[in-house]
């Protein structure tokens, strides 16, 4: 992914609570299944599912508050 995208996601992650960062790190970054993440965190799988859902929503909101906007490509208008 482009560097700007990576930085935007990293800065967005830093705005999240520790539990949200933790569950996204396990599932979305490290690639653990919900069941594996549940075992690691010693919580039910359903809890992981709801935490991931809430964490992703929080990340989208955090990124949406960012002042980083995509640059227009050269030669394009609008």
XYZ file of C-alpha atoms in Angstrom:
78
model
C 0.000 0.000 0.000
C 1.076 3.579 -0.530
C 3.064 5.141 2.288
C 0.342 7.734 2.956
C -2.210 4.942 3.434
C 0.085 3.101 5.829
C 0.756 6.247 7.838
C -2.929 7.141 7.958
C -3.814 3.698 9.327
C -0.948 3.798 11.847
C -1.985 7.214 13.130
C -5.595 6.027 13.263
C -4.580 2.980 15.299
C -2.754 5.196 17.775
C -6.020 7.038 18.453
C -7.786 3.811 19.470
C -8.060 2.410 22.959
C -5.576 -0.296 23.927
C -8.186 -3.106 23.734
C -9.187 -2.008 20.223
C -5.561 -1.866 19.077
C -4.907 -5.262 20.661
C -7.750 -7.072 18.930
C -7.015 -5.485 15.538
C -3.343 -6.368 15.907
C -4.218 -10.002 16.539
C -6.889 -10.425 13.871
C -6.121 -7.920 11.106
C -2.347 -7.533 11.407
C -1.099 -10.887 12.723
C -3.808 -12.880 10.952
C -5.097 -14.916 13.883
C -8.592 -16.331 13.518
C -11.309 -15.141 15.862
C -11.054 -18.440 17.744
C -7.274 -18.097 18.099
C -7.559 -14.497 19.275
C -10.231 -15.554 21.771
C -7.898 -18.196 23.152
C -4.996 -15.747 23.386
C -7.128 -13.172 25.210
C -9.048 -15.792 27.204
C -12.476 -14.515 26.147
C -15.340 -16.084 24.135
C -15.127 -16.001 20.337
C -18.285 -13.877 20.208
C -16.542 -11.273 22.331
C -13.702 -11.115 19.806
C -16.199 -10.748 16.972
C -17.916 -7.794 18.635
C -14.605 -6.192 19.666
C -13.255 -6.461 16.118
C -16.430 -4.924 14.738
C -16.309 -2.025 17.191
C -12.560 -1.566 16.719
C -12.869 -1.424 12.929
C -15.672 1.142 13.223
C -13.541 3.202 15.615
C -10.580 3.007 13.218
C -12.709 4.173 10.297
C -13.928 7.085 12.402
C -10.380 7.934 13.520
C -9.127 7.876 9.944
C -12.092 9.958 8.807
C -11.050 12.658 11.275
C -7.593 12.744 9.712
C -6.507 15.795 7.789
C -4.766 13.579 5.232
C -6.505 13.678 1.866
C -5.584 11.850 -1.339
C -3.633 13.855 -3.887
C -5.027 14.196 -7.366
C -3.091 12.262 -9.955
C -1.134 14.213 -12.508
C -3.090 14.935 -15.648
C -6.475 14.408 -14.015
C -8.933 17.141 -13.228
C -11.647 17.329 -10.605
